[in-house]
Structure formats: C-alpha cells, structure tokens
Amino acid sequence: MSTINALDHEKNARWAAVDDYVWTSLYSTPTPLLSSLSAALDHQHASGLPDIAVSRLQGAFLAQQTALQNRKHVLEVGTLGGYSTIWLASAAPKVQVVTVDIEAKHTEVARHSVTQAGFAERVEFITAPGVEALSKLRDEVKAGKRERFDFVFIDADKAGSADYVNLSLDMVVPGACIIVDNVVRRGRTADAEVAKTDVNVAGSRKVIEAVGRNPRLEASVLQTVGEKNYDGMLICRVVD
Ligand code: DHB
Ligand code: MG
C-alpha cells in the first residue's frame, strides 16, 4: 500500500457544511440542554483546553446510543471539558456517569459545565491517570462497592486505549458497549509504517488488533467525517 498523505484528509469545508446543515436541521429548537452544551464548549475554549471534544453530532450519537441501549452506568475515560459527559448524562434521567481525566484542570472545567447543565448529581469526577483510576474502579466493582458499567466511552490518551478496554472488561455487564474514539486518525491507522513514529496511530492499531483477538468482544469501526477531521470510532459489544 502506498503511504497515506495526511494532508489529503485535513478538515474539509464540505464535511463541515454538512455537519452545520444537519445540526441546524435536527436541533433547531432551543433547549436548556443545547444551551448548556454550547456553554460547555465556550467554557472549555475560554479555559485554554484543546479543541478536541467530540463534534456536536458525535455527541448526539453517543447520547442516542446510550438511550437506545437503555444504559444506566456509564464510564467515560477522558473528561476534557465535559462536553461528551453532558451528552452522555443527557441520554436519560437514570443515567449515572463516572468520568476520569488525568488533568485536574480538565475536571475543574468539566465540573463547572456539568453543574451548569444540571447534571452534577449524576456525574462523578475522578482525577487520576487512566490505568490507576480504572484499576481502583475495577477493585471497587469486584468488591461489590460499585455497580458494573454497561456503557464505556474511551477518549483519552490514545496510547492507553487498549489498556482502558482491558480494564473495562473486568467491570462491565455482559452485553456492554465499549466505544473508543479516534481510531482512524485521518486514515493513517491503516499504515503500519506510520505507527513506528506516531504514538497515537500505534495506540489505535494496538486497540483494534487487541479487540480483534479478544473472543469476548465483537466490534466494528465506523469511519467518520464532519466538522472534525476524518477519523472514526471503534464500537465493541461484550459478548459474554
Ligand atoms: C485527538 C484526541 C481526541 O480525543 C480527538 O477527538 C481528536 C484528536 C488527538 O489527541 O489528536
Ligand atoms: Mg476524541
């Protein structure tokens, strides 16, 4: 296979225009949730956090999946400014979210936005490195001190994604859904050569291949374009 030129897959005006068109068509009625989501992005930006939250329609997709699957106990790895956290919590009044981030600043920004959105009582924030946080959560689940999770959204450091899937597998219910963000990386994930020098591509290949080898998981990858770069999500179902 020839080497993929990342510049072929940078942000694209038409993809962004379609996201704008669809978003304004589907979400034209103002609601408190939409105001809170918009405010969360503003607060994240004003706080100097990176502009790498899920897109508006990807957020809507996560909430829709959580609702369609009738989920109740959500684990999010990678809080950032709480934008996806708010979407996940919005899926249904019974949804409880535990969200983990290594950066105290992220937790602080997200806590503010989640509180403004009215979800503070249904969101638990943990500030710690992913493996440390998930190991502790797993121990608490195994000790019966905490409910098993039924929906997991992994959107943190890409090198850690495979570890986060593995740790999640020890604390989910049978039939749980595990989604890993950003596994396509402008198509660069298909290039084994790129993985030698790009830790994010290496991490994405590692998690896809590990999921492929794991008999407890069935999965697919949905490639996505839109207002963000060409990327994609790994969507897994825990078979047992
Ligand atoms: C990156 C991380 C993300 O979570 C994302 O959605 C897009 C890009 C990154 O680190 O490059
Ligand atoms: Mg992401």
PDB file of C-alpha atoms and ligand atoms in Angstrom:
ATOM      1  CA  MET A   1       0.000   0.000   0.000  1.00  0.00           C
ATOM      2  CA  SER A   2       1.316   3.468  -0.804  1.00  0.00           C
ATOM      3  CA  THR A   3       1.996   5.838   2.063  1.00  0.00           C
ATOM      4  CA  ILE A   4      -1.052   7.871   3.025  1.00  0.00           C
ATOM      5  CA  ASN A   5      -0.666  11.627   2.798  1.00  0.00           C
ATOM      6  CA  ALA A   6      -2.251  13.102   5.910  1.00  0.00           C
ATOM      7  CA  LEU A   7      -2.825  16.385   4.074  1.00  0.00           C
ATOM      8  CA  ASP A   8      -5.416  14.668   1.873  1.00  0.00           C
ATOM      9  CA  HIS A   9      -7.560  14.285   4.942  1.00  0.00           C
ATOM     10  CA  GLU A  10      -7.366  17.620   6.736  1.00  0.00           C
ATOM     11  CA  LYS A  11     -10.520  19.472   7.710  1.00  0.00           C
ATOM     12  CA  ASN A  12     -12.788  19.788   4.730  1.00  0.00           C
ATOM     13  CA  ALA A  13     -15.244  22.646   4.147  1.00  0.00           C
ATOM     14  CA  ARG A  14     -17.926  20.394   2.670  1.00  0.00           C
ATOM     15  CA  TRP A  15     -17.831  17.955   5.581  1.00  0.00           C
ATOM     16  CA  ALA A  16     -18.182  20.908   7.975  1.00  0.00           C
ATOM     17  CA  ALA A  17     -21.020  22.388   5.913  1.00  0.00           C
ATOM     18  CA  VAL A  18     -22.942  19.115   6.080  1.00  0.00           C
ATOM     19  CA  ASP A  19     -22.483  18.963   9.861  1.00  0.00           C
ATOM     20  CA  ASP A  20     -23.770  22.550  10.109  1.00  0.00           C
ATOM     21  CA  TYR A  21     -26.720  21.828   7.842  1.00  0.00           C
ATOM     22  CA  VAL A  22     -27.672  18.626   9.676  1.00  0.00           C
ATOM     23  CA  TRP A  23     -27.131  20.112  13.128  1.00  0.00           C
ATOM     24  CA  THR A  24     -29.277  23.173  12.413  1.00  0.00           C
ATOM     25  CA  SER A  25     -31.960  20.988  10.819  1.00  0.00           C
ATOM     26  CA  LEU A  26     -32.126  18.444  13.629  1.00  0.00           C
ATOM     27  CA  TYR A  27     -31.518  20.765  16.570  1.00  0.00           C
ATOM     28  CA  SER A  28     -33.303  23.997  15.589  1.00  0.00           C
ATOM     29  CA  THR A  29     -35.434  24.222  18.729  1.00  0.00           C
ATOM     30  CA  PRO A  30     -33.593  25.921  21.612  1.00  0.00           C
ATOM     31  CA  THR A  31     -33.482  23.830  24.775  1.00  0.00           C
ATOM     32  CA  PRO A  32     -31.671  24.165  28.107  1.00  0.00           C
ATOM     33  CA  LEU A  33     -29.528  21.152  27.124  1.00  0.00           C
ATOM     34  CA  LEU A  34     -28.433  22.758  23.849  1.00  0.00           C
ATOM     35  CA  SER A  35     -27.580  25.993  25.686  1.00  0.00           C
ATOM     36  CA  SER A  36     -25.567  24.032  28.249  1.00  0.00           C
ATOM     37  CA  LEU A  37     -23.693  22.133  25.554  1.00  0.00           C
ATOM     38  CA  SER A  38     -22.836  25.326  23.746  1.00  0.00           C
ATOM     39  CA  ALA A  39     -21.755  26.963  27.008  1.00  0.00           C
ATOM     40  CA  ALA A  40     -19.574  23.940  27.799  1.00  0.00           C
ATOM     41  CA  LEU A  41     -17.672  24.351  24.528  1.00  0.00           C
ATOM     42  CA  ASP A  42     -17.285  28.090  25.184  1.00  0.00           C
ATOM     43  CA  HIS A  43     -16.029  27.447  28.716  1.00  0.00           C
ATOM     44  CA  GLN A  44     -13.613  24.768  27.508  1.00  0.00           C
ATOM     45  CA  HIS A  45     -12.244  27.168  24.879  1.00  0.00           C
ATOM     46  CA  ALA A  46     -12.028  30.133  27.289  1.00  0.00           C
ATOM     47  CA  SER A  47     -10.184  27.905  29.775  1.00  0.00           C
ATOM     48  CA  GLY A  48      -7.498  27.120  27.214  1.00  0.00           C
ATOM     49  CA  LEU A  49      -8.306  23.421  26.871  1.00  0.00           C
ATOM     50  CA  PRO A  50      -7.588  21.820  23.477  1.00  0.00           C
ATOM     51  CA  ASP A  51     -10.381  21.942  20.918  1.00  0.00           C
ATOM     52  CA  ILE A  52     -10.725  18.158  20.625  1.00  0.00           C
ATOM     53  CA  ALA A  53     -14.119  17.359  22.114  1.00  0.00           C
ATOM     54  CA  VAL A  54     -16.393  15.117  20.067  1.00  0.00           C
ATOM     55  CA  SER A  55     -18.362  17.001  17.423  1.00  0.00           C
ATOM     56  CA  ARG A  56     -21.957  18.090  18.046  1.00  0.00           C
ATOM     57  CA  LEU A  57     -23.377  15.214  16.008  1.00  0.00           C
ATOM     58  CA  GLN A  58     -20.972  12.700  17.523  1.00  0.00           C
ATOM     59  CA  GLY A  59     -22.160  13.844  20.944  1.00  0.00           C
ATOM     60  CA  ALA A  60     -25.748  13.367  19.847  1.00  0.00           C
ATOM     61  CA  PHE A  61     -24.805   9.899  18.575  1.00  0.00           C
ATOM     62  CA  LEU A  62     -23.309   8.937  21.961  1.00  0.00           C
ATOM     63  CA  ALA A  63     -26.436  10.094  23.788  1.00  0.00           C
ATOM     64  CA  GLN A  64     -28.636   8.282  21.281  1.00  0.00           C
ATOM     65  CA  GLN A  65     -26.687   5.033  21.699  1.00  0.00           C
ATOM     66  CA  THR A  66     -26.874   5.315  25.487  1.00  0.00           C
ATOM     67  CA  ALA A  67     -30.635   5.845  25.259  1.00  0.00           C
ATOM     68  CA  LEU A  68     -31.307   3.194  22.594  1.00  0.00           C
ATOM     69  CA  GLN A  69     -29.378   0.630  24.602  1.00  0.00           C
ATOM     70  CA  ASN A  70     -31.224   1.623  27.770  1.00  0.00           C
ATOM     71  CA  ARG A  71     -27.928   2.156  29.612  1.00  0.00           C
ATOM     72  CA  LYS A  72     -27.612   3.325  33.181  1.00  0.00           C
ATOM     73  CA  HIS A  73     -23.982   3.088  34.338  1.00  0.00           C
ATOM     74  CA  VAL A  74     -21.633   4.937  32.027  1.00  0.00           C
ATOM     75  CA  LEU A  75     -17.847   5.123  32.326  1.00  0.00           C
ATOM     76  CA  GLU A  76     -16.036   7.832  30.392  1.00  0.00           C
ATOM     77  CA  VAL A  77     -12.238   7.838  30.122  1.00  0.00           C
ATOM     78  CA  GLY A  78     -11.057  11.317  29.102  1.00  0.00           C
ATOM     79  CA  THR A  79     -13.322  14.032  30.525  1.00  0.00           C
ATOM     80  CA  LEU A  80     -11.700  17.035  28.823  1.00  0.00           C
ATOM     81  CA  GLY A  81     -14.175  19.922  29.309  1.00  0.00           C
ATOM     82  CA  GLY A  82     -17.196  17.713  29.958  1.00  0.00           C
ATOM     83  CA  TYR A  83     -18.859  18.180  26.571  1.00  0.00           C
ATOM     84  CA  SER A  84     -19.319  14.459  25.884  1.00  0.00           C
ATOM     85  CA  THR A  85     -20.035  13.943  29.593  1.00  0.00           C
ATOM     86  CA  ILE A  86     -23.060  16.237  29.325  1.00  0.00           C
ATOM     87  CA  TRP A  87     -24.283  14.429  26.212  1.00  0.00           C
ATOM     88  CA  LEU A  88     -23.947  11.043  27.941  1.00  0.00           C
ATOM     89  CA  ALA A  89     -25.725  12.228  31.101  1.00  0.00           C
ATOM     90  CA  SER A  90     -28.488  13.738  28.968  1.00  0.00           C
ATOM     91  CA  ALA A  91     -29.439  10.360  27.487  1.00  0.00           C
ATOM     92  CA  ALA A  92     -31.933   9.555  30.244  1.00  0.00           C
ATOM     93  CA  PRO A  93     -32.672  10.737  33.794  1.00  0.00           C
ATOM     94  CA  LYS A  94     -31.482   7.385  35.222  1.00  0.00           C
ATOM     95  CA  VAL A  95     -28.028   7.605  33.632  1.00  0.00           C
ATOM     96  CA  GLN A  96     -25.070   7.907  36.027  1.00  0.00           C
ATOM     97  CA  VAL A  97     -21.673   8.808  34.602  1.00  0.00           C
ATOM     98  CA  VAL A  98     -18.239   8.218  36.123  1.00  0.00           C
ATOM     99  CA  THR A  99     -15.707  10.287  34.196  1.00  0.00           C
ATOM    100  CA  VAL A 100     -11.931  10.059  34.527  1.00  0.00           C
ATOM    101  CA  ASP A 101      -9.223  12.506  33.488  1.00  0.00           C
ATOM    102  CA  ILE A 102      -5.549  12.822  34.343  1.00  0.00           C
ATOM    103  CA  GLU A 103      -5.691  16.645  34.416  1.00  0.00           C
ATOM    104  CA  ALA A 104      -7.158  18.426  37.465  1.00  0.00           C
ATOM    105  CA  LYS A 105      -7.776  21.468  35.265  1.00  0.00           C
ATOM    106  CA  HIS A 106      -9.976  19.380  32.942  1.00  0.00           C
ATOM    107  CA  THR A 107     -12.002  18.067  35.866  1.00  0.00           C
ATOM    108  CA  GLU A 108     -12.460  21.598  37.202  1.00  0.00           C
ATOM    109  CA  VAL A 109     -13.641  22.960  33.844  1.00  0.00           C
ATOM    110  CA  ALA A 110     -15.911  19.962  33.272  1.00  0.00           C
ATOM    111  CA  ARG A 111     -17.384  20.073  36.764  1.00  0.00           C
ATOM    112  CA  HIS A 112     -18.393  23.687  36.190  1.00  0.00           C
ATOM    113  CA  SER A 113     -20.098  22.886  32.872  1.00  0.00           C
ATOM    114  CA  VAL A 114     -21.758  19.682  34.103  1.00  0.00           C
ATOM    115  CA  THR A 115     -23.091  21.593  37.109  1.00  0.00           C
ATOM    116  CA  GLN A 116     -24.406  24.394  34.872  1.00  0.00           C
ATOM    117  CA  ALA A 117     -26.125  21.712  32.798  1.00  0.00           C
ATOM    118  CA  GLY A 118     -27.881  20.417  35.914  1.00  0.00           C
ATOM    119  CA  PHE A 119     -26.199  17.008  35.940  1.00  0.00           C
ATOM    120  CA  ALA A 120     -23.853  17.403  38.923  1.00  0.00           C
ATOM    121  CA  GLU A 121     -25.712  14.804  40.979  1.00  0.00           C
ATOM    122  CA  ARG A 122     -25.423  12.177  38.260  1.00  0.00           C
ATOM    123  CA  VAL A 123     -21.763  12.672  37.333  1.00  0.00           C
ATOM    124  CA  GLU A 124     -18.803  11.514  39.426  1.00  0.00           C
ATOM    125  CA  PHE A 125     -15.413  13.022  38.565  1.00  0.00           C
ATOM    126  CA  ILE A 126     -12.122  11.217  39.135  1.00  0.00           C
ATOM    127  CA  THR A 127      -8.798  12.952  38.550  1.00  0.00           C
ATOM    128  CA  ALA A 128      -6.044  10.350  38.104  1.00  0.00           C
ATOM    129  CA  PRO A 129      -4.053   8.608  35.363  1.00  0.00           C
ATOM    130  CA  GLY A 130      -6.337   6.260  33.429  1.00  0.00           C
ATOM    131  CA  VAL A 131      -4.816   2.936  34.479  1.00  0.00           C
ATOM    132  CA  GLU A 132      -4.710   3.979  38.126  1.00  0.00           C
ATOM    133  CA  ALA A 133      -8.300   5.235  38.106  1.00  0.00           C
ATOM    134  CA  LEU A 134      -9.697   2.240  36.236  1.00  0.00           C
ATOM    135  CA  SER A 135      -7.799  -0.257  38.418  1.00  0.00           C
ATOM    136  CA  LYS A 136      -9.351   1.328  41.509  1.00  0.00           C
ATOM    137  CA  LEU A 137     -12.813   1.346  39.936  1.00  0.00           C
ATOM    138  CA  ARG A 138     -12.374  -2.318  38.978  1.00  0.00           C
ATOM    139  CA  ASP A 139     -11.402  -3.210  42.553  1.00  0.00           C
ATOM    140  CA  GLU A 140     -14.464  -1.374  43.868  1.00  0.00           C
ATOM    141  CA  VAL A 141     -16.736  -3.146  41.367  1.00  0.00           C
ATOM    142  CA  LYS A 142     -15.232  -6.519  42.284  1.00  0.00           C
ATOM    143  CA  ALA A 143     -15.695  -5.777  45.985  1.00  0.00           C
ATOM    144  CA  GLY A 144     -19.374  -5.059  45.316  1.00  0.00           C
ATOM    145  CA  LYS A 145     -18.975  -1.416  46.329  1.00  0.00           C
ATOM    146  CA  ARG A 146     -19.959  -0.089  42.934  1.00  0.00           C
ATOM    147  CA  GLU A 147     -22.294  -1.105  40.090  1.00  0.00           C
ATOM    148  CA  ARG A 148     -20.875  -2.690  36.959  1.00  0.00           C
ATOM    149  CA  PHE A 149     -20.768  -0.387  33.948  1.00  0.00           C
ATOM    150  CA  ASP A 150     -22.920  -1.006  30.879  1.00  0.00           C
ATOM    151  CA  PHE A 151     -21.542   1.665  28.533  1.00  0.00           C
ATOM    152  CA  VAL A 152     -17.921   2.824  28.247  1.00  0.00           C
ATOM    153  CA  PHE A 153     -16.614   5.732  26.164  1.00  0.00           C
ATOM    154  CA  ILE A 154     -12.822   5.834  25.846  1.00  0.00           C
ATOM    155  CA  ASP A 155     -11.477   9.161  24.572  1.00  0.00           C
ATOM    156  CA  ALA A 156      -8.222   9.786  26.430  1.00  0.00           C
ATOM    157  CA  ASP A 157      -4.532   9.299  25.542  1.00  0.00           C
ATOM    158  CA  LYS A 158      -4.579   7.048  22.507  1.00  0.00           C
ATOM    159  CA  ALA A 159      -1.563   5.016  23.627  1.00  0.00           C
ATOM    160  CA  GLY A 160      -3.621   3.875  26.605  1.00  0.00           C
ATOM    161  CA  SER A 161      -6.801   2.853  24.765  1.00  0.00           C
ATOM    162  CA  ALA A 162      -6.036  -0.894  24.732  1.00  0.00           C
ATOM    163  CA  ASP A 163      -5.313  -0.866  28.483  1.00  0.00           C
ATOM    164  CA  TYR A 164      -8.554   1.012  29.121  1.00  0.00           C
ATOM    165  CA  VAL A 165     -10.548  -1.544  27.115  1.00  0.00           C
ATOM    166  CA  ASN A 166      -8.898  -4.390  29.034  1.00  0.00           C
ATOM    167  CA  LEU A 167      -9.555  -2.833  32.417  1.00  0.00           C
ATOM    168  CA  SER A 168     -13.134  -2.019  31.400  1.00  0.00           C
ATOM    169  CA  LEU A 169     -13.700  -5.681  30.523  1.00  0.00           C
ATOM    170  CA  ASP A 170     -13.227  -6.543  34.213  1.00  0.00           C
ATOM    171  CA  MET A 171     -16.034  -4.237  35.329  1.00  0.00           C
ATOM    172  CA  VAL A 172     -18.799  -4.335  32.725  1.00  0.00           C
ATOM    173  CA  VAL A 173     -22.029  -6.297  32.456  1.00  0.00           C
ATOM    174  CA  PRO A 174     -22.484  -8.925  29.729  1.00  0.00           C
ATOM    175  CA  GLY A 175     -23.651  -7.160  26.580  1.00  0.00           C
ATOM    176  CA  ALA A 176     -21.981  -3.882  27.500  1.00  0.00           C
ATOM    177  CA  CYS A 177     -20.969  -1.408  24.819  1.00  0.00           C
ATOM    178  CA  ILE A 178     -17.409  -0.043  24.672  1.00  0.00           C
ATOM    179  CA  ILE A 179     -16.678   2.783  22.229  1.00  0.00           C
ATOM    180  CA  VAL A 180     -13.129   4.003  21.547  1.00  0.00           C
ATOM    181  CA  ASP A 181     -12.769   7.413  19.886  1.00  0.00           C
ATOM    182  CA  ASN A 182     -10.256   8.499  17.243  1.00  0.00           C
ATOM    183  CA  VAL A 183      -9.028   5.147  15.953  1.00  0.00           C
ATOM    184  CA  VAL A 184      -8.863   6.160  12.257  1.00  0.00           C
ATOM    185  CA  ARG A 185      -6.697   9.272  12.535  1.00  0.00           C
ATOM    186  CA  ARG A 186      -7.158  10.659   9.017  1.00  0.00           C
ATOM    187  CA  GLY A 187      -6.636   7.184   7.639  1.00  0.00           C
ATOM    188  CA  ARG A 188      -3.115   6.936   8.999  1.00  0.00           C
ATOM    189  CA  THR A 189      -4.121   3.971  11.172  1.00  0.00           C
ATOM    190  CA  ALA A 190      -4.059   1.787   8.043  1.00  0.00           C
ATOM    191  CA  ASP A 191      -0.327   2.442   7.632  1.00  0.00           C
ATOM    192  CA  ALA A 192       1.937   0.216   9.770  1.00  0.00           C
ATOM    193  CA  GLU A 193       4.933   2.399   8.868  1.00  0.00           C
ATOM    194  CA  VAL A 194       3.301   5.476  10.396  1.00  0.00           C
ATOM    195  CA  ALA A 195       2.768   3.567  13.645  1.00  0.00           C
ATOM    196  CA  LYS A 196       6.549   3.381  14.075  1.00  0.00           C
ATOM    197  CA  THR A 197       6.754   7.129  14.634  1.00  0.00           C
ATOM    198  CA  ASP A 198       3.241   8.193  15.741  1.00  0.00           C
ATOM    199  CA  VAL A 199       2.189   7.021  19.208  1.00  0.00           C
ATOM    200  CA  ASN A 200      -1.461   7.847  18.529  1.00  0.00           C
ATOM    201  CA  VAL A 201      -1.565   5.712  15.377  1.00  0.00           C
ATOM    202  CA  ALA A 202       0.324   2.961  17.214  1.00  0.00           C
ATOM    203  CA  GLY A 203      -2.224   3.134  20.054  1.00  0.00           C
ATOM    204  CA  SER A 204      -5.144   2.924  17.642  1.00  0.00           C
ATOM    205  CA  ARG A 205      -3.667  -0.089  15.841  1.00  0.00           C
ATOM    206  CA  LYS A 206      -2.924  -1.721  19.191  1.00  0.00           C
ATOM    207  CA  VAL A 207      -6.504  -1.408  20.444  1.00  0.00           C
ATOM    208  CA  ILE A 208      -8.089  -2.507  17.137  1.00  0.00           C
ATOM    209  CA  GLU A 209      -5.829  -5.574  16.930  1.00  0.00           C
ATOM    210  CA  ALA A 210      -6.338  -6.439  20.614  1.00  0.00           C
ATOM    211  CA  VAL A 211     -10.109  -6.244  20.205  1.00  0.00           C
ATOM    212  CA  GLY A 212      -9.828  -8.453  17.113  1.00  0.00           C
ATOM    213  CA  ARG A 213      -8.003 -11.119  19.124  1.00  0.00           C
ATOM    214  CA  ASN A 214     -10.388 -10.959  22.075  1.00  0.00           C
ATOM    215  CA  PRO A 215     -13.164 -13.560  21.922  1.00  0.00           C
ATOM    216  CA  ARG A 216     -15.162 -11.572  24.488  1.00  0.00           C
ATOM    217  CA  LEU A 217     -15.588  -8.704  22.044  1.00  0.00           C
ATOM    218  CA  GLU A 218     -17.316  -8.279  18.717  1.00  0.00           C
ATOM    219  CA  ALA A 219     -16.694  -4.959  17.052  1.00  0.00           C
ATOM    220  CA  SER A 220     -16.682  -2.672  14.074  1.00  0.00           C
ATOM    221  CA  VAL A 221     -15.083   0.641  13.162  1.00  0.00           C
ATOM    222  CA  LEU A 222     -17.215   3.449  11.773  1.00  0.00           C
ATOM    223  CA  GLN A 223     -15.137   5.948   9.811  1.00  0.00           C
ATOM    224  CA  THR A 224     -16.404   9.496  10.222  1.00  0.00           C
ATOM    225  CA  VAL A 225     -16.046  12.902   8.588  1.00  0.00           C
ATOM    226  CA  GLY A 226     -17.649  16.171   9.654  1.00  0.00           C
ATOM    227  CA  GLU A 227     -16.633  19.399  11.364  1.00  0.00           C
ATOM    228  CA  LYS A 228     -13.698  17.488  12.891  1.00  0.00           C
ATOM    229  CA  ASN A 229     -11.015  15.735  10.861  1.00  0.00           C
ATOM    230  CA  TYR A 230     -11.553  12.426   9.147  1.00  0.00           C
ATOM    231  CA  ASP A 231     -11.497   9.897  11.985  1.00  0.00           C
ATOM    232  CA  GLY A 232     -13.589   7.063  13.387  1.00  0.00           C
ATOM    233  CA  MET A 233     -14.869   5.145  16.379  1.00  0.00           C
ATOM    234  CA  LEU A 234     -14.270   1.542  17.383  1.00  0.00           C
ATOM    235  CA  ILE A 235     -17.605   0.201  18.633  1.00  0.00           C
ATOM    236  CA  CYS A 236     -17.483  -3.022  20.660  1.00  0.00           C
ATOM    237  CA  ARG A 237     -20.051  -5.293  22.243  1.00  0.00           C
ATOM    238  CA  VAL A 238     -19.069  -7.502  25.160  1.00  0.00           C
ATOM    239  CA  VAL A 239     -20.331 -10.885  24.055  1.00  0.00           C
ATOM    240  CA  ASP A 240     -20.402 -12.779  27.369  1.00  0.00           C
TER     241      ASP A 240
HETATM  242  C1  DHB B   1      -7.097  13.854  19.454  1.00  0.00           C
HETATM  243  C2  DHB B   1      -7.781  13.399  20.544  1.00  0.00           C
HETATM  244  C3  DHB B   1      -9.151  13.313  20.516  1.00  0.00           C
HETATM  245  O1  DHB B   1      -9.850  12.820  21.561  1.00  0.00           O
HETATM  246  C4  DHB B   1      -9.855  13.686  19.397  1.00  0.00           C
HETATM  247  O2  DHB B   1     -11.197  13.524  19.415  1.00  0.00           O
HETATM  248  C5  DHB B   1      -9.188  14.143  18.292  1.00  0.00           C
HETATM  249  C6  DHB B   1      -7.808  14.228  18.323  1.00  0.00           C
HETATM  250  C7  DHB B   1      -5.630  13.915  19.476  1.00  0.00           C
HETATM  251  O3  DHB B   1      -5.065  13.776  20.553  1.00  0.00           O
HETATM  252  O4  DHB B   1      -5.034  14.093  18.430  1.00  0.00           O
HETATM  253 MG    MG B   2     -11.740  12.087  20.858  1.00  0.00          MG
END
